[in-house]
Structure formats: structure tokens, C-alpha cells
Short mmCIF file of C-alpha atoms in Angstrom, two decimals:
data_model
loop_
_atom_site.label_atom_id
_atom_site.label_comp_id
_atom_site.label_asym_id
_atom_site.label_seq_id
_atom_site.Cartn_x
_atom_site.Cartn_y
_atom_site.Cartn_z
CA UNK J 1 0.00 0.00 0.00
CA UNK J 2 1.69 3.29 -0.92
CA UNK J 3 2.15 6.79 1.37
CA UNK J 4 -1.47 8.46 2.75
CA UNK J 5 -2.48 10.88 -0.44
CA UNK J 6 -1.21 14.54 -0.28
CA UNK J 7 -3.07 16.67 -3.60
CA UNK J 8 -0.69 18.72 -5.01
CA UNK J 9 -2.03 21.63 -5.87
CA UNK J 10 -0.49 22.07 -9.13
CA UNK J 11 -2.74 20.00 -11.00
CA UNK J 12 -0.83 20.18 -14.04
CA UNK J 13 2.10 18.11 -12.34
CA UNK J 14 -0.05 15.76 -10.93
CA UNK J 15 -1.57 15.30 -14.42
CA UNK J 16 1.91 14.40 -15.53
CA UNK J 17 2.56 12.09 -12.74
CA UNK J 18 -0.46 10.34 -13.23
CA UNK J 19 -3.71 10.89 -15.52
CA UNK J 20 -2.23 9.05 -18.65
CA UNK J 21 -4.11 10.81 -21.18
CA UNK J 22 -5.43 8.96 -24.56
CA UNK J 23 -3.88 9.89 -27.83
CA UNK J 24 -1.21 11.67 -26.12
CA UNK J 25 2.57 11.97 -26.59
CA UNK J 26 3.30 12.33 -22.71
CA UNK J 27 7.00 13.36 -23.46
CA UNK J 28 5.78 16.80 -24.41
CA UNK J 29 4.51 17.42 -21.01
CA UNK J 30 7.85 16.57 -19.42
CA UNK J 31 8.65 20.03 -19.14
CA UNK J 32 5.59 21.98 -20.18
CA UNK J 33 2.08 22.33 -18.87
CA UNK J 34 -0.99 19.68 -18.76
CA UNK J 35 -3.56 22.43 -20.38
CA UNK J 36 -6.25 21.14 -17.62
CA UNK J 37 -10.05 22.60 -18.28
CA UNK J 38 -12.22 23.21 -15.18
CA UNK J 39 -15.18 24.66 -16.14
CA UNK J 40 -17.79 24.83 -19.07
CA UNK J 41 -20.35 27.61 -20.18
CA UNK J 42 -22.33 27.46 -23.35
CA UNK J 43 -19.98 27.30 -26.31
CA UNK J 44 -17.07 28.07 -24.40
CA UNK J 45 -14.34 26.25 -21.72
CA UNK J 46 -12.65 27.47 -19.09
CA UNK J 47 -8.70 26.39 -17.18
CA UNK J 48 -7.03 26.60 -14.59
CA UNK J 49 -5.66 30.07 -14.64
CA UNK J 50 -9.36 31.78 -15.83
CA UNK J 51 -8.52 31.41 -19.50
CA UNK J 52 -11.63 31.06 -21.98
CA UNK J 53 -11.32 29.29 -24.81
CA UNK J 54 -14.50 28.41 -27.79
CA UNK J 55 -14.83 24.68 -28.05
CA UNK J 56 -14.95 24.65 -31.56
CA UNK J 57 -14.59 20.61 -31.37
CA UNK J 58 -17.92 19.99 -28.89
CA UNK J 59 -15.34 18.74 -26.62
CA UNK J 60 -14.88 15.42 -28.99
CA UNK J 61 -17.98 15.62 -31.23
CA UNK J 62 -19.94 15.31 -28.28
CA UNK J 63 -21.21 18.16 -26.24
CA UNK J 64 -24.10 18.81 -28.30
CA UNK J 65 -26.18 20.98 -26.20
CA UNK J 66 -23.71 23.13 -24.90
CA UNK J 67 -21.86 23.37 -21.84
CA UNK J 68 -23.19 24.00 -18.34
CA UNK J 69 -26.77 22.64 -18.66
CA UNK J 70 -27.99 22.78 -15.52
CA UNK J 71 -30.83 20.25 -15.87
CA UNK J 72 -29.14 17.71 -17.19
CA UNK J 73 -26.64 17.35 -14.05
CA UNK J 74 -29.62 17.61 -12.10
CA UNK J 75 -31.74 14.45 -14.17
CA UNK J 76 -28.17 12.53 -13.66
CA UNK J 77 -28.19 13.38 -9.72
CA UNK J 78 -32.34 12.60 -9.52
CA UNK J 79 -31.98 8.64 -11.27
CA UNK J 80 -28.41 8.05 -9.17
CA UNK J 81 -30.24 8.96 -5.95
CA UNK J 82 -33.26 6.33 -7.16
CA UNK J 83 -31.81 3.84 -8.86
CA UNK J 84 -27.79 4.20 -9.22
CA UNK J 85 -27.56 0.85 -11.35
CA UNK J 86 -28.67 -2.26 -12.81
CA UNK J 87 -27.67 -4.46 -15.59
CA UNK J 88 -29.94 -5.07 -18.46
CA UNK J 89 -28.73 -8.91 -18.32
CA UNK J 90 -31.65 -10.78 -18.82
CA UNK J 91 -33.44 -7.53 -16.53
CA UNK J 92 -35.12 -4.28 -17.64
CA UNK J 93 -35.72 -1.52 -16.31
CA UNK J 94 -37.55 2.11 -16.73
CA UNK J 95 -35.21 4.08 -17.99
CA UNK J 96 -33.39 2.07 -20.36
CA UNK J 97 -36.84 0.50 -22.19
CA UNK J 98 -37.82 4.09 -22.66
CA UNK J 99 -34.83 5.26 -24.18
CA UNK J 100 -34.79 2.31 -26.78
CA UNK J 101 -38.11 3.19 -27.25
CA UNK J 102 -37.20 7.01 -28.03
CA UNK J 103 -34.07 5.84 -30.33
CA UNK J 104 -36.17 3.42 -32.33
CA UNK J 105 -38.93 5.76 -32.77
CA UNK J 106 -36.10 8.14 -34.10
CA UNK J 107 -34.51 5.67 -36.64
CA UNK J 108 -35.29 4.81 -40.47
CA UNK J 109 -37.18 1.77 -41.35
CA UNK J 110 -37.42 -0.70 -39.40
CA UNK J 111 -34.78 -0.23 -36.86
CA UNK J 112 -36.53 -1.23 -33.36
CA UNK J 113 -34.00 -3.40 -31.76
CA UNK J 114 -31.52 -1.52 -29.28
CA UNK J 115 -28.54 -2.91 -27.84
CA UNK J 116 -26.78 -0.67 -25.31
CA UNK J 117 -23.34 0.05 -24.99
CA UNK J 118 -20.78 2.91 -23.38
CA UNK J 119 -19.54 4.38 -26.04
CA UNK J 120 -18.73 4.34 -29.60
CA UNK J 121 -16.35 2.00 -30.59
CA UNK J 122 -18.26 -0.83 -27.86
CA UNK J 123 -21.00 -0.37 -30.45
CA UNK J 124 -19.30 -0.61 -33.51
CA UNK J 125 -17.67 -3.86 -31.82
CA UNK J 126 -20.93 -4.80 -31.30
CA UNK J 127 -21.97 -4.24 -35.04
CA UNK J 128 -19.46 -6.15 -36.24
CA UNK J 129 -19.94 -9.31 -33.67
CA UNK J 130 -23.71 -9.03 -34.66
CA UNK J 131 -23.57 -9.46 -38.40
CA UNK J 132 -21.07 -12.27 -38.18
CA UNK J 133 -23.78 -14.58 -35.29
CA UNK J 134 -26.42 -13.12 -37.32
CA UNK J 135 -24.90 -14.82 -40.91
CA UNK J 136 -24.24 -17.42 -38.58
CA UNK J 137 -27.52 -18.31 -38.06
CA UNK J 138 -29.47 -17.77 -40.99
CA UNK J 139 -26.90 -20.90 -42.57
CA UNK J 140 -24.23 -18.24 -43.76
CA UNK J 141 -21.21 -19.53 -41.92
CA UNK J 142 -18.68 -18.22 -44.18
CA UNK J 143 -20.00 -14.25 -43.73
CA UNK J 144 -17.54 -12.75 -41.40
CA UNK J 145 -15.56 -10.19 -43.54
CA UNK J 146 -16.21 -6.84 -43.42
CA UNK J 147 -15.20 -3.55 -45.88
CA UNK J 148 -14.74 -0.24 -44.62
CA UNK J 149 -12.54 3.13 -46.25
CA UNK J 150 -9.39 3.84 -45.92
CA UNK J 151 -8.41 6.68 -43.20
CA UNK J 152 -11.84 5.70 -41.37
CA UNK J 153 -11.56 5.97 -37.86
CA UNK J 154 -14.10 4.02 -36.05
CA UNK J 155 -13.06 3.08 -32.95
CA UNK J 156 -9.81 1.60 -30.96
CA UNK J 157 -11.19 -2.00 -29.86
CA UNK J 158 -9.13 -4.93 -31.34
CA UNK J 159 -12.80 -5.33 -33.84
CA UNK J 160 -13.34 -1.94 -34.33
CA UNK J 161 -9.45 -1.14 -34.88
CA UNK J 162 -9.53 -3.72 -37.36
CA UNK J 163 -12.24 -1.70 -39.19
CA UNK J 164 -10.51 1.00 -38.90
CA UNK J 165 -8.61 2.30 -42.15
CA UNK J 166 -5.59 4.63 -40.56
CA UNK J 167 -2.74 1.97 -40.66
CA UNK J 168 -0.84 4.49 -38.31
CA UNK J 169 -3.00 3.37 -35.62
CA UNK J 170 -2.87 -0.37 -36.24
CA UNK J 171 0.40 -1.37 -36.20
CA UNK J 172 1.64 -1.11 -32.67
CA UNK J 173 -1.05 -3.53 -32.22
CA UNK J 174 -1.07 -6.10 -34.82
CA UNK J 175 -2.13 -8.99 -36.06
CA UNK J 176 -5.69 -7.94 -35.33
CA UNK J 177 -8.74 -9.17 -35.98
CA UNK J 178 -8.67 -11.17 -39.80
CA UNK J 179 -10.77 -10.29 -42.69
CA UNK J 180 -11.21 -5.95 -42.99
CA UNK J 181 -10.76 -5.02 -46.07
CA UNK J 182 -10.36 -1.41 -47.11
CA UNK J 183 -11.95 0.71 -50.75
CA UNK J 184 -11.94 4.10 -51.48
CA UNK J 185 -13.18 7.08 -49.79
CA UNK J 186 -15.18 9.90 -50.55
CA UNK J 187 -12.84 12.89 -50.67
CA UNK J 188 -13.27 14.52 -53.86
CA UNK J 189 -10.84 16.79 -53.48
CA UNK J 190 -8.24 14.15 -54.04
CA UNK J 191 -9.96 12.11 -56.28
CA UNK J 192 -7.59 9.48 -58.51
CA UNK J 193 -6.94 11.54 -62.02
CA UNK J 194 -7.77 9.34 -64.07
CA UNK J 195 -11.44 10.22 -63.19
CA UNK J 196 -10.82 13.81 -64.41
CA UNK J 197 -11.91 14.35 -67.93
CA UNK J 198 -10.48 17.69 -68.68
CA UNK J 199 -13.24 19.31 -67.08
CA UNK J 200 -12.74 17.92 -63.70
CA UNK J 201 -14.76 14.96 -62.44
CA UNK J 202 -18.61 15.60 -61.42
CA UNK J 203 -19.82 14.65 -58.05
CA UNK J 204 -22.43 12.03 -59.25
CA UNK J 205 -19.70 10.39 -61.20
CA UNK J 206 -17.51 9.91 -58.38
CA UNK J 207 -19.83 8.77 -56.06
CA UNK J 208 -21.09 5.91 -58.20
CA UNK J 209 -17.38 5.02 -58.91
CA UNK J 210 -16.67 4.85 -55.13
CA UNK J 211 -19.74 2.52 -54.35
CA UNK J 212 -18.77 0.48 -57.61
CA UNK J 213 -15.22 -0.49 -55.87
CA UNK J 214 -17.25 -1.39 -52.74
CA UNK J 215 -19.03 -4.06 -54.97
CA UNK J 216 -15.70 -5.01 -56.85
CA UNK J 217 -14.09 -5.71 -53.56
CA UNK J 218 -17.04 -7.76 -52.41
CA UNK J 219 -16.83 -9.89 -55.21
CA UNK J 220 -12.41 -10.18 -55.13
CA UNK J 221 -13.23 -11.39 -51.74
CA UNK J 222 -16.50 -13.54 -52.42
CA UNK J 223 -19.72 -12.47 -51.68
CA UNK J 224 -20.43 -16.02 -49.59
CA UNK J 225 -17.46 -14.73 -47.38
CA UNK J 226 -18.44 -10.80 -46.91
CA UNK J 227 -20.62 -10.01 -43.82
CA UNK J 228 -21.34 -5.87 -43.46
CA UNK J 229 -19.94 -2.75 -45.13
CA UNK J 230 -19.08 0.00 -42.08
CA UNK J 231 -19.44 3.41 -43.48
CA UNK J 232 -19.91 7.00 -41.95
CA UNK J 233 -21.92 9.26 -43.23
CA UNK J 234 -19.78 11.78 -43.25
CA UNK J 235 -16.22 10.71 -43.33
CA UNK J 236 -14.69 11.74 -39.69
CA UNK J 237 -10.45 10.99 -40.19
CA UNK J 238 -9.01 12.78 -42.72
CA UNK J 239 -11.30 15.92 -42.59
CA UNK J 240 -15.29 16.05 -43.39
CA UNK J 241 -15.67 13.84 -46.55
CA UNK J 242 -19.41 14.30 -47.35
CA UNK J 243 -21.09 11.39 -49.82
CA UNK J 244 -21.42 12.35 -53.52
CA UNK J 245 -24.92 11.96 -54.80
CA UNK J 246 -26.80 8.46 -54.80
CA UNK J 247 -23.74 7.26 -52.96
CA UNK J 248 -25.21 5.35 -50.19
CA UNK J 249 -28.25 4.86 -52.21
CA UNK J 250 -25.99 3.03 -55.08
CA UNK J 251 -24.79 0.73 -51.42
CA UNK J 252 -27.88 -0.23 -50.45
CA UNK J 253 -28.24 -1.45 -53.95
CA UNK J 254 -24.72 -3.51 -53.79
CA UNK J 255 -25.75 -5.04 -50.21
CA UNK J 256 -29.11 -5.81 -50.78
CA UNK J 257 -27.46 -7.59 -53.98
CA UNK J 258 -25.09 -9.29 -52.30
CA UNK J 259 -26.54 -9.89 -48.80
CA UNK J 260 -24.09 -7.90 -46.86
CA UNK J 261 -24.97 -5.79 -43.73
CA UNK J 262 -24.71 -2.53 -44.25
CA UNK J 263 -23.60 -0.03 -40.87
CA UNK J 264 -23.87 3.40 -40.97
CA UNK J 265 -21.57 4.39 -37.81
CA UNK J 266 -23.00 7.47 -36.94
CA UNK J 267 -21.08 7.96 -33.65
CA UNK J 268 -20.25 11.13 -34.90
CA UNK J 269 -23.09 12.11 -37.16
CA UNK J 270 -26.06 11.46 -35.27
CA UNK J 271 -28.17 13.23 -32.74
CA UNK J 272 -28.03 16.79 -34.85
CA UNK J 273 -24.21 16.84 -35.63
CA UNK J 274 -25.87 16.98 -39.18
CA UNK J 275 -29.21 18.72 -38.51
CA UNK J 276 -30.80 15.57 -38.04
CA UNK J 277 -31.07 12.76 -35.35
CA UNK J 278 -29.75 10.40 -37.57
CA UNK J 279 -27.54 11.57 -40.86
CA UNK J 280 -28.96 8.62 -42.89
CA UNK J 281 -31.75 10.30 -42.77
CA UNK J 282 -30.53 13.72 -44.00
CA UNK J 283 -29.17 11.46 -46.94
CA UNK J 284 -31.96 9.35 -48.03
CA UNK J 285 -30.80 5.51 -47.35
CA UNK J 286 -32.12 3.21 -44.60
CA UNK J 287 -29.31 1.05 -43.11
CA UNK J 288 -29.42 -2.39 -41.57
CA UNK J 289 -27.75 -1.20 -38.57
CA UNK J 290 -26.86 2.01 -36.84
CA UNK J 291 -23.88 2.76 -34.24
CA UNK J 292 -24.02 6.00 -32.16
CA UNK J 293 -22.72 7.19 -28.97
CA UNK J 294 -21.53 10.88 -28.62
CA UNK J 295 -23.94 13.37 -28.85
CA UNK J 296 -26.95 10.97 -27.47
CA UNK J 297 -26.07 12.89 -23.95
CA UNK J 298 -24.08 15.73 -25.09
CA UNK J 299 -21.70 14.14 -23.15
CA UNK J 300 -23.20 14.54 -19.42
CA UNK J 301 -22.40 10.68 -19.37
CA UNK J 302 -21.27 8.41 -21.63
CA UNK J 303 -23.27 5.95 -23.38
CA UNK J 304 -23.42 4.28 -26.80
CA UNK J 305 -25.93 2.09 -29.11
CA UNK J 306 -26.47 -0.23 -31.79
CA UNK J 307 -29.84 -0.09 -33.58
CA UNK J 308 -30.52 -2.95 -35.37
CA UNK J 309 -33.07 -3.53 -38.04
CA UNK J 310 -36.15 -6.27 -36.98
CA UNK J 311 -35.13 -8.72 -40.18
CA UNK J 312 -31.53 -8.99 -38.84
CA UNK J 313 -32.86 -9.48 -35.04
CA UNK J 314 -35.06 -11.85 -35.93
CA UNK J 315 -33.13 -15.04 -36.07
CA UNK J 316 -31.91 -13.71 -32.22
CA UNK J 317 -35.67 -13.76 -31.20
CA UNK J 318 -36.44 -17.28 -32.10
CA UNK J 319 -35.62 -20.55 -30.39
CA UNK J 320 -32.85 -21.11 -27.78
CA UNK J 321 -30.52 -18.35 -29.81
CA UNK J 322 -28.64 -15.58 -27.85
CA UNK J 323 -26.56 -12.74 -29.15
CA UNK J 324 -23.14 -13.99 -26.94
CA UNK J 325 -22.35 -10.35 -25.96
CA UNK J 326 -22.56 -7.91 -23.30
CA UNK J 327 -21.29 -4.59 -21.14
CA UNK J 328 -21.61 -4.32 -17.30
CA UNK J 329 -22.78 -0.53 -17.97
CA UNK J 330 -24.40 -0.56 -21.32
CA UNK J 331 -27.72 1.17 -20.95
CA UNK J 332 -26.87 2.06 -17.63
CA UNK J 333 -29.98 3.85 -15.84
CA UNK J 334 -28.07 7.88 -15.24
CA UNK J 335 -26.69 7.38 -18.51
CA UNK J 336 -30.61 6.59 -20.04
CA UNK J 337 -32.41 9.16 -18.18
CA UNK J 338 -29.52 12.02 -18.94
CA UNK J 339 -30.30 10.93 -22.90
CA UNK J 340 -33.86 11.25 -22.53
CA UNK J 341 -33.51 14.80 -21.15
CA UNK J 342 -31.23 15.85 -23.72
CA UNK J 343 -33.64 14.60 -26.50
CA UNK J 344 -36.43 16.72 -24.69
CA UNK J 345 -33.91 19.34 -24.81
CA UNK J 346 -33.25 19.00 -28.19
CA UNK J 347 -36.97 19.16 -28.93
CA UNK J 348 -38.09 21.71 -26.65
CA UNK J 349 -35.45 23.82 -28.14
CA UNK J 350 -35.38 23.21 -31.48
CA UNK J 351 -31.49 22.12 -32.13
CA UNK J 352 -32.20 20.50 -35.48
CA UNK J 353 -33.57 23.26 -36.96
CA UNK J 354 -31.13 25.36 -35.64
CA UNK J 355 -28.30 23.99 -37.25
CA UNK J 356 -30.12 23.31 -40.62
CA UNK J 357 -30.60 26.69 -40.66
CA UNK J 358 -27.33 27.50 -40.13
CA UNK J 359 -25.40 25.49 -41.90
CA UNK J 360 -24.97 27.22 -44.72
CA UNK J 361 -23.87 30.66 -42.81
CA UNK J 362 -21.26 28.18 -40.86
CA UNK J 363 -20.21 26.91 -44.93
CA UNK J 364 -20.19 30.16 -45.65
CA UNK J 365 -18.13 31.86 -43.26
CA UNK J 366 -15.64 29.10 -43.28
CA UNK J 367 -15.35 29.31 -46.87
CA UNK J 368 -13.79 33.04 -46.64
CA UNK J 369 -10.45 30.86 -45.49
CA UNK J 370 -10.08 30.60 -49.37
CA UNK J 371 -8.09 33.49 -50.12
CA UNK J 372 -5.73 32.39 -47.96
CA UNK J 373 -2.50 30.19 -49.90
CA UNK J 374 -2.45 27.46 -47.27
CA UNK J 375 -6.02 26.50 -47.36
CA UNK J 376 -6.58 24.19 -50.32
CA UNK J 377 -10.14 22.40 -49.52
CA UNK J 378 -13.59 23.23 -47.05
CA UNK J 379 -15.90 20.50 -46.74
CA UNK J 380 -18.50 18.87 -44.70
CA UNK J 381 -21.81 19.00 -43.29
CA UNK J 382 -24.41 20.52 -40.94
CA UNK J 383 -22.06 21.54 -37.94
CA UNK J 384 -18.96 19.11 -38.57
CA UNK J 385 -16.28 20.72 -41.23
CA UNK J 386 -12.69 19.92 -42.18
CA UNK J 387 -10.25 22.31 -43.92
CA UNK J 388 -7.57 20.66 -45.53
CA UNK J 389 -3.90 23.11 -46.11
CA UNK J 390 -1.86 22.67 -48.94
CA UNK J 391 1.41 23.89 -49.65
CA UNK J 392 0.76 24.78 -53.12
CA UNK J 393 -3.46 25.41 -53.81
CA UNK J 394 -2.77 25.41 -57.84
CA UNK J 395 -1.26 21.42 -57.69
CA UNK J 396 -2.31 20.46 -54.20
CA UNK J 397 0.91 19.19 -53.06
CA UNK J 398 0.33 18.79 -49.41
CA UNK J 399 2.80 18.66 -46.44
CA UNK J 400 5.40 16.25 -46.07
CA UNK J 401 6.09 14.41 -42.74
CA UNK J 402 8.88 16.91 -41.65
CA UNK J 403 5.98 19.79 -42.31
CA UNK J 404 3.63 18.33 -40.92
CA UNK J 405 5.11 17.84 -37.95
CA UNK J 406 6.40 21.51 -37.70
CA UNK J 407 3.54 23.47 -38.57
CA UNK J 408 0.42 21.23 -38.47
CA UNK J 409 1.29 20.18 -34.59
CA UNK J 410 4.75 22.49 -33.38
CA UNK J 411 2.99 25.66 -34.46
CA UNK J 412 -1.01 25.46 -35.98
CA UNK J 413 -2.29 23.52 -32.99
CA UNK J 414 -0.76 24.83 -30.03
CA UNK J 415 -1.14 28.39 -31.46
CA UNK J 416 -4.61 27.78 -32.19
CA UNK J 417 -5.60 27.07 -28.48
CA UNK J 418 -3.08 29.90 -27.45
CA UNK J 419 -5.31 32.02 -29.43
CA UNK J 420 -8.68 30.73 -27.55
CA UNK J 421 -9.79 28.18 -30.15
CA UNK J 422 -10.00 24.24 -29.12
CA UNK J 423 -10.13 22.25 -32.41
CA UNK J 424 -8.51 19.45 -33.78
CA UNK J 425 -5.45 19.47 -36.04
CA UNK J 426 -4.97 16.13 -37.91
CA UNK J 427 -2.85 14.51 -40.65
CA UNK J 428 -4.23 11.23 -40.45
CA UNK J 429 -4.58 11.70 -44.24
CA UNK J 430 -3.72 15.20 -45.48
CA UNK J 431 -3.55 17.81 -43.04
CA UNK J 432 -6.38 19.41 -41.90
CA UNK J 433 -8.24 21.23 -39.36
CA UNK J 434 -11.72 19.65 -37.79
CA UNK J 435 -14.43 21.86 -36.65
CA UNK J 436 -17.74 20.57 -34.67
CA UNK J 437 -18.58 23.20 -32.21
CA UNK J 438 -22.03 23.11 -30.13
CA UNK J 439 -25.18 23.02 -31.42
CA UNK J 440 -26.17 25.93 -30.23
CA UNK J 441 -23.40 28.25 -31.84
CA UNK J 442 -24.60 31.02 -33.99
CA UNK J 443 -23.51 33.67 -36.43
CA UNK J 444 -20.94 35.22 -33.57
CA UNK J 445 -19.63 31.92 -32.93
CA UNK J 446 -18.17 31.20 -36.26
CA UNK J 447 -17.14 34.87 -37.14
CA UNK J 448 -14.76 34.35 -33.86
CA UNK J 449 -13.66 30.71 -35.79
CA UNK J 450 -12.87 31.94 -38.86
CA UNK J 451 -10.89 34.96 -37.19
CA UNK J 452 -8.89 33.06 -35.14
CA UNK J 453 -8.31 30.43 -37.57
CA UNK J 454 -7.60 33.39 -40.47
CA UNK J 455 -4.38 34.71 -37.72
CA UNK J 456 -2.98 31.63 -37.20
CA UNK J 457 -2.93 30.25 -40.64
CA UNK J 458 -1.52 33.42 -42.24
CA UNK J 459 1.11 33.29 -39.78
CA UNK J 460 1.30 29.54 -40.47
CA UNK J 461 2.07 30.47 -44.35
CA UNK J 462 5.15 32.54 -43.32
CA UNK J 463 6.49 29.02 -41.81
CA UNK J 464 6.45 26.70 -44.84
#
């Protein structure tokens, strides 16, 4: 047993000595400061020392309704204080029927089956485990592969890694789990040349062509042996990659060809990230199965799903059959009862149509980045946008490792937050910068983006 505790009150040592922190390169806190946030308000963050920063990254995609709500740490508090916790192992109870009650009334088609988890990649995991039992026992025993696109992120679970197309992130842990297989992604912006006419190559045409290598791959690797196709709506890693038109509807085609599962991970998109509470919605295609996590609670505690259609439940209704999978806290009753508040939040104050209207002044204002030399591409969706920088816009020759390393992290992120702005600055892809701040920003809100972000990267230009 160690020494009594004795809190230091220099948190950001502490958080050096001990808080190992996830996707972080702890030698570059050796000798500088753990930035350490204690407060939240609205749109905005506060640390240690007072400073307020914009949370133009919802904290991680997540805090959807702002920071600070009042009434959701009070709902959280209420269900603790009458009924902490129970597992939904073969036992129900109140608050977790009526939130899969609430997400299937929400969902496309006929997606009525809910199978709780903690968090987004649990679900995906989940996904994945599902289709294979479910191919299982309708007589497909050889169904177990799975496609996905490269740079997709979804999720750090051995499964979910596997699906995962950002080989970065794989290798420290290989082998992993056999039989992902990676096609094409949706980033136009980059699209292979020999799509280009002269003229450049039209959305429609480049969407079909990316759905068309889905079904190429699925017949390289046999349709008898290809279980689900994991796609996001909009493309998280490598910055915002929206779907061409009749993308996912030229899928649905391919899998319901084929019989392949096809999961629209929506840990990001869903629960108005995209103006809607589900993006397959705001794109027109009805998937087998759904992940989410995130936003369901804006983040006042974590929880995560996987809606499933009634066809591909079926076969776990009938007989002696059980789905051979499980979480201690999945559905866990503060978790429920915060989500159910934040829907009733979301309806009572109109969050969807908040950011559908607004989407297009968020586009907008973004867009004015493009008389700048360093910013080469602005995409995405609803309230969830990536800006790709270039070193050259007329060829877009991008950064090499060396740059990327000096100006994307040593300089563009840390000067960024210096500068009150709390984003995301990524190369795993090209580099870019990712922007998903609350639902309830406004106008102001991404005037004060785009003017932070116009400082930094001008000064970033000076450095290439």
C-alpha cells in the first residue's frame, strides 16, 4: 500500500505524474504544462488560470447541447439517488426500455432493436460481432468479412481497430482481428486523375465510382465470405468527406445484392451533428444497422448504441438463440435518463432546426479561409467541417512528414488554443483542421472561428 495521499495543488504536475491521457505523446509534457479545463459555459471552456477558450470541437464531437446545462446534471443526480444501477442482463428496467423506445422511434425503417453500450467504438464492436452470429444463423457460416474506407476511424477496440482504415493506428497492435478489407473514400478533393476528364470529375460520377469499388471488392473477396460494409456518413479521419450523390443509395443497392450488412456508424453524425437525429436520414438511405454514442447525452455521461433492423434481429428472437455479448454498464440507468432529457432538450429547443438553418452561414463563413495560400479544400456538413492546407493550392501538393510535424502540430495547434480556439489538427490523411462546435453556436460563434483560424494560418504560411 503506498504513502497516505497529499493533492498537489499544481494540478498540471499531478496530471503528468499520473492521468495518462489517450492519444497523447506524454513526453511533451515533461517540461511543459498539462492544459487542464475546469469549467464549461455554453460554447465556451474554461482552465485553470481563468482562461476562456471556444470549443470549436464539442469537446470530442460530443457536447451537443452546450456546456453547463444545468438540468441535465440535475436528471443525472435525480436517477443516481433512485436507482444508481442495474444491468440489463436478462433484466429491464424504466429508464433504459424508454430510451430504446425514443431511439427506435427516431430511426429509419425498421430499426426497433436496441442494444446498449458505453460508447462508440463498444457499439461498432458490437456491429461487427452481430452481423457475423447473425450470418451465422441464418446458414451463412462463411459471412464474417467486413469492408470499410481507408483513413476511417471508427473506434480503438481490437474489432473496431480492425475496421478502422488509418494503418498508423494499427500497427503497434497487430495482427488484429482477420478479414477488414479497405476501398476508397469519398474525398473529392483528391480524387484518382484518371477520373478527371479535362473538365474535372462531377460529383455524381464519383460517387457511383466509389460505391462500384465497394461491390468489386465484395466480389475479389466472395460475396459467400463478406458479412457488413461499415461506413460513416460523413467521413470523420481525414477531414469532413461528405457522400457524392446516390452514394449510399448506389450501397444499399450492392448489399441488398449481395446480402451484406450494411452499418452506418453514426457515432459522430447522429443526434443533430448533421441537422438531423440520424444523418442517414438527412441522406436518403435506410441502413441495416446504426452505431451512435456521442452526442446521445451531449456528453453529461457516456453511453453508446447499436440499432438494429427487426429482419436482422429476428433469427436472435427465435428458439434457444442468444446474441453472446454484453457490457456491465451498457444502458446504464443515469446514462438513459440524462439521454432522454437531452432529447427533450433538443426538442423543446429546437437544435435540429437550428443547425439546418445555419449550416450554410457556418459553410459560408468558413469558406472566406479561401483566399488564404495554405487552405486548399472546405468540406463537410451541418455543424462538422474539415479544412484541408496545402502547400501549393494550384497542384495540391500537401505537407510532407517533416511539415507536418512543424507546422500542423509544433505551431497550428498549439497556437490555435493559445489564441482561444479548441479544435482538432490532424494529418491522419492530409492535413487538416476539424471543426464541430455546439449546437447551439450562432452567427458570432463562427465569425470568432474563422478569425482566429484566419491569424494563425496566415502566420502559419510565413512558416512553410
Amino acid at each position: 500500500m503506498g504513502n497516505p495521499i497529499d493533492m498537489s495543488p499544481d494540478l498540471s504536475k499531478t496530471a503528468y505524474d499520473h492521468l495518462w491521457m489517450h492519444f497523447t505523446r506524454m513526453s511533451s509534457y515533461e517540461n511543459a504544462p498539462v492544459p487542464t479545463i475546469v469549467r464549461g459555459e455554453g460554447s465556451y471552456v474554461f482552465d485553470d488560470k481563468g482562461k476562456k477558450y471556444l470549443d470549436g470541437l464539442a469537446g470530442l464531437f460530443v457536447v451537443q447541447a452546450g456546456h453547463g446545462r444545468q438540468e441535465l446534471a440535475e436528471v443525472a443526480a435525480k436517477q443516481a439517488a433512485e436507482l444508481a444501477f442495474f444491468p440489463v442482463w436478462s433484466y429491464a428496467h424504466p429508464k433504459a426500455v424508454e430510451l430504446a423506445e425514443r431511439l427506435a422511434h427516431y430511426a429509419p425503417g425498421d430499426l426497433n432493436k436496441v442494444f446498449f453500450s458505453t460508447g462508440g467504438g463498444e457499439a461498432v464492436e458490437t456491429a461487427w460481432k452481430l452481423a457475423k452470429q447473425y450470418h451465422k444463423l441464418t446458414g451463412n457460416h462463411t459471412k464474417y468479412k467486413v469492408i470499410s474506407r481507408a483513413v476511417a476511424y471508427h473506434g480503438t477496440p481490437q474489432g473496431a481497430l480492425s475496421i478502422t482504415g488509418l494503418p498508423g493506428l494499427k500497427a503497434p497492435f497487430e495482427p488484429l482481428v482477420p478479414g477488414a478489407r479497405k476501398v476508397p473514400n469519398t474525398n473529392i478533393y483528391r480524387a484518382p486523375a484518371f477520373l478527371d476528364e479535362g473538365t474535372g470529375v462531377s460529383p455524381e460520377a464519383f460517387g457511383r465510382w466509389c460505391a462500384d469499388q465497394i461491390e468489386q471488392q465484395i466480389l475479389f473477396e466472395g460475396p459467400e465470405t463478406v458479412a457488413a460494409v461499415f461506413l460513416e456518413p460523413v467521413q470523420n479521419a481525414g477531414g469532413c468527406f461528405p457522400p457524392p450523390p446516390g452514394y449510399f443509395q448506389r450501397v444499399r443497392e450492392i448489399c441488398d445484392e449481395y446480402n451484406v450488412l450494411l452499418v452506418s456508424d453514426e457515432v459522430i453524425c447522429a443526434f443533430g451533428r448533421l441537422g438531423t437525429i440520424f444523418a442517414c436520414d438527412k441522406f436518403g438511405y435506410v441502413p441495416d444497422i446504426i452505431t451512435c454514442a456521442k452526442g446521445m447525452t451531449s456528453g453529461y455521461s457516456p453511453i453508446g448504441a447499436t440499432i438494429v433492423s427487426d429482419r436482422i434481429a429476428e433469427p436472435f428472437y427465435r428458439d434457444d438463440n442468444v446474441f453472446l455479448h454484453g457490457y456491465t454498464f451498457g444502458g446504464h440507468p443515469v446514462s438513459s435518463a440524462v439521454a432522454l432529457a437531452n432529447l427533450d432538450l433538443f426538442e423543446r429547443e429546437g437544435l435540429l432546426r437550428h443547425v439546418l438553418a445555419n449550416e450554410s452561414a457556418f459553410l459560408s463563413t468558413l469558406q472566406k479561409l479561401h483566399d488564404l495560400p495554405i487552405v486548399g479544400d472546405v468540406r463537410g456538413n451541418g455543424y462538422f467541417y474539415g479544412i484541408e492546407l496545402v502547400k501549393d493550392k494550384a497542384t495540391k501538393e500537401s505537407f510532407n512528414e517533416e511539415e507536418s510535424e512543424r507546422i500542423l502540430y509544433g505551431f497550428v495547434s498549439k497556437k490555435l488554443f493559445e489564441n482561444g480556439l479548441y479544435c482538432r489538427a490532424d494529418d491522419r490523411g492530409d492535413p487538416v483542421i476539424q471543426l464541430s462546435p455546439p449546437l447551439i453556436s450562432d452567427q458570432s460563434t463562427f465569425d470568432e472561428i474563422e478569425q482566429i483560424l484566419r491569424g494563425v494560418l496566415t502566420e502559419a504560411w510565413t512558416k512553410i
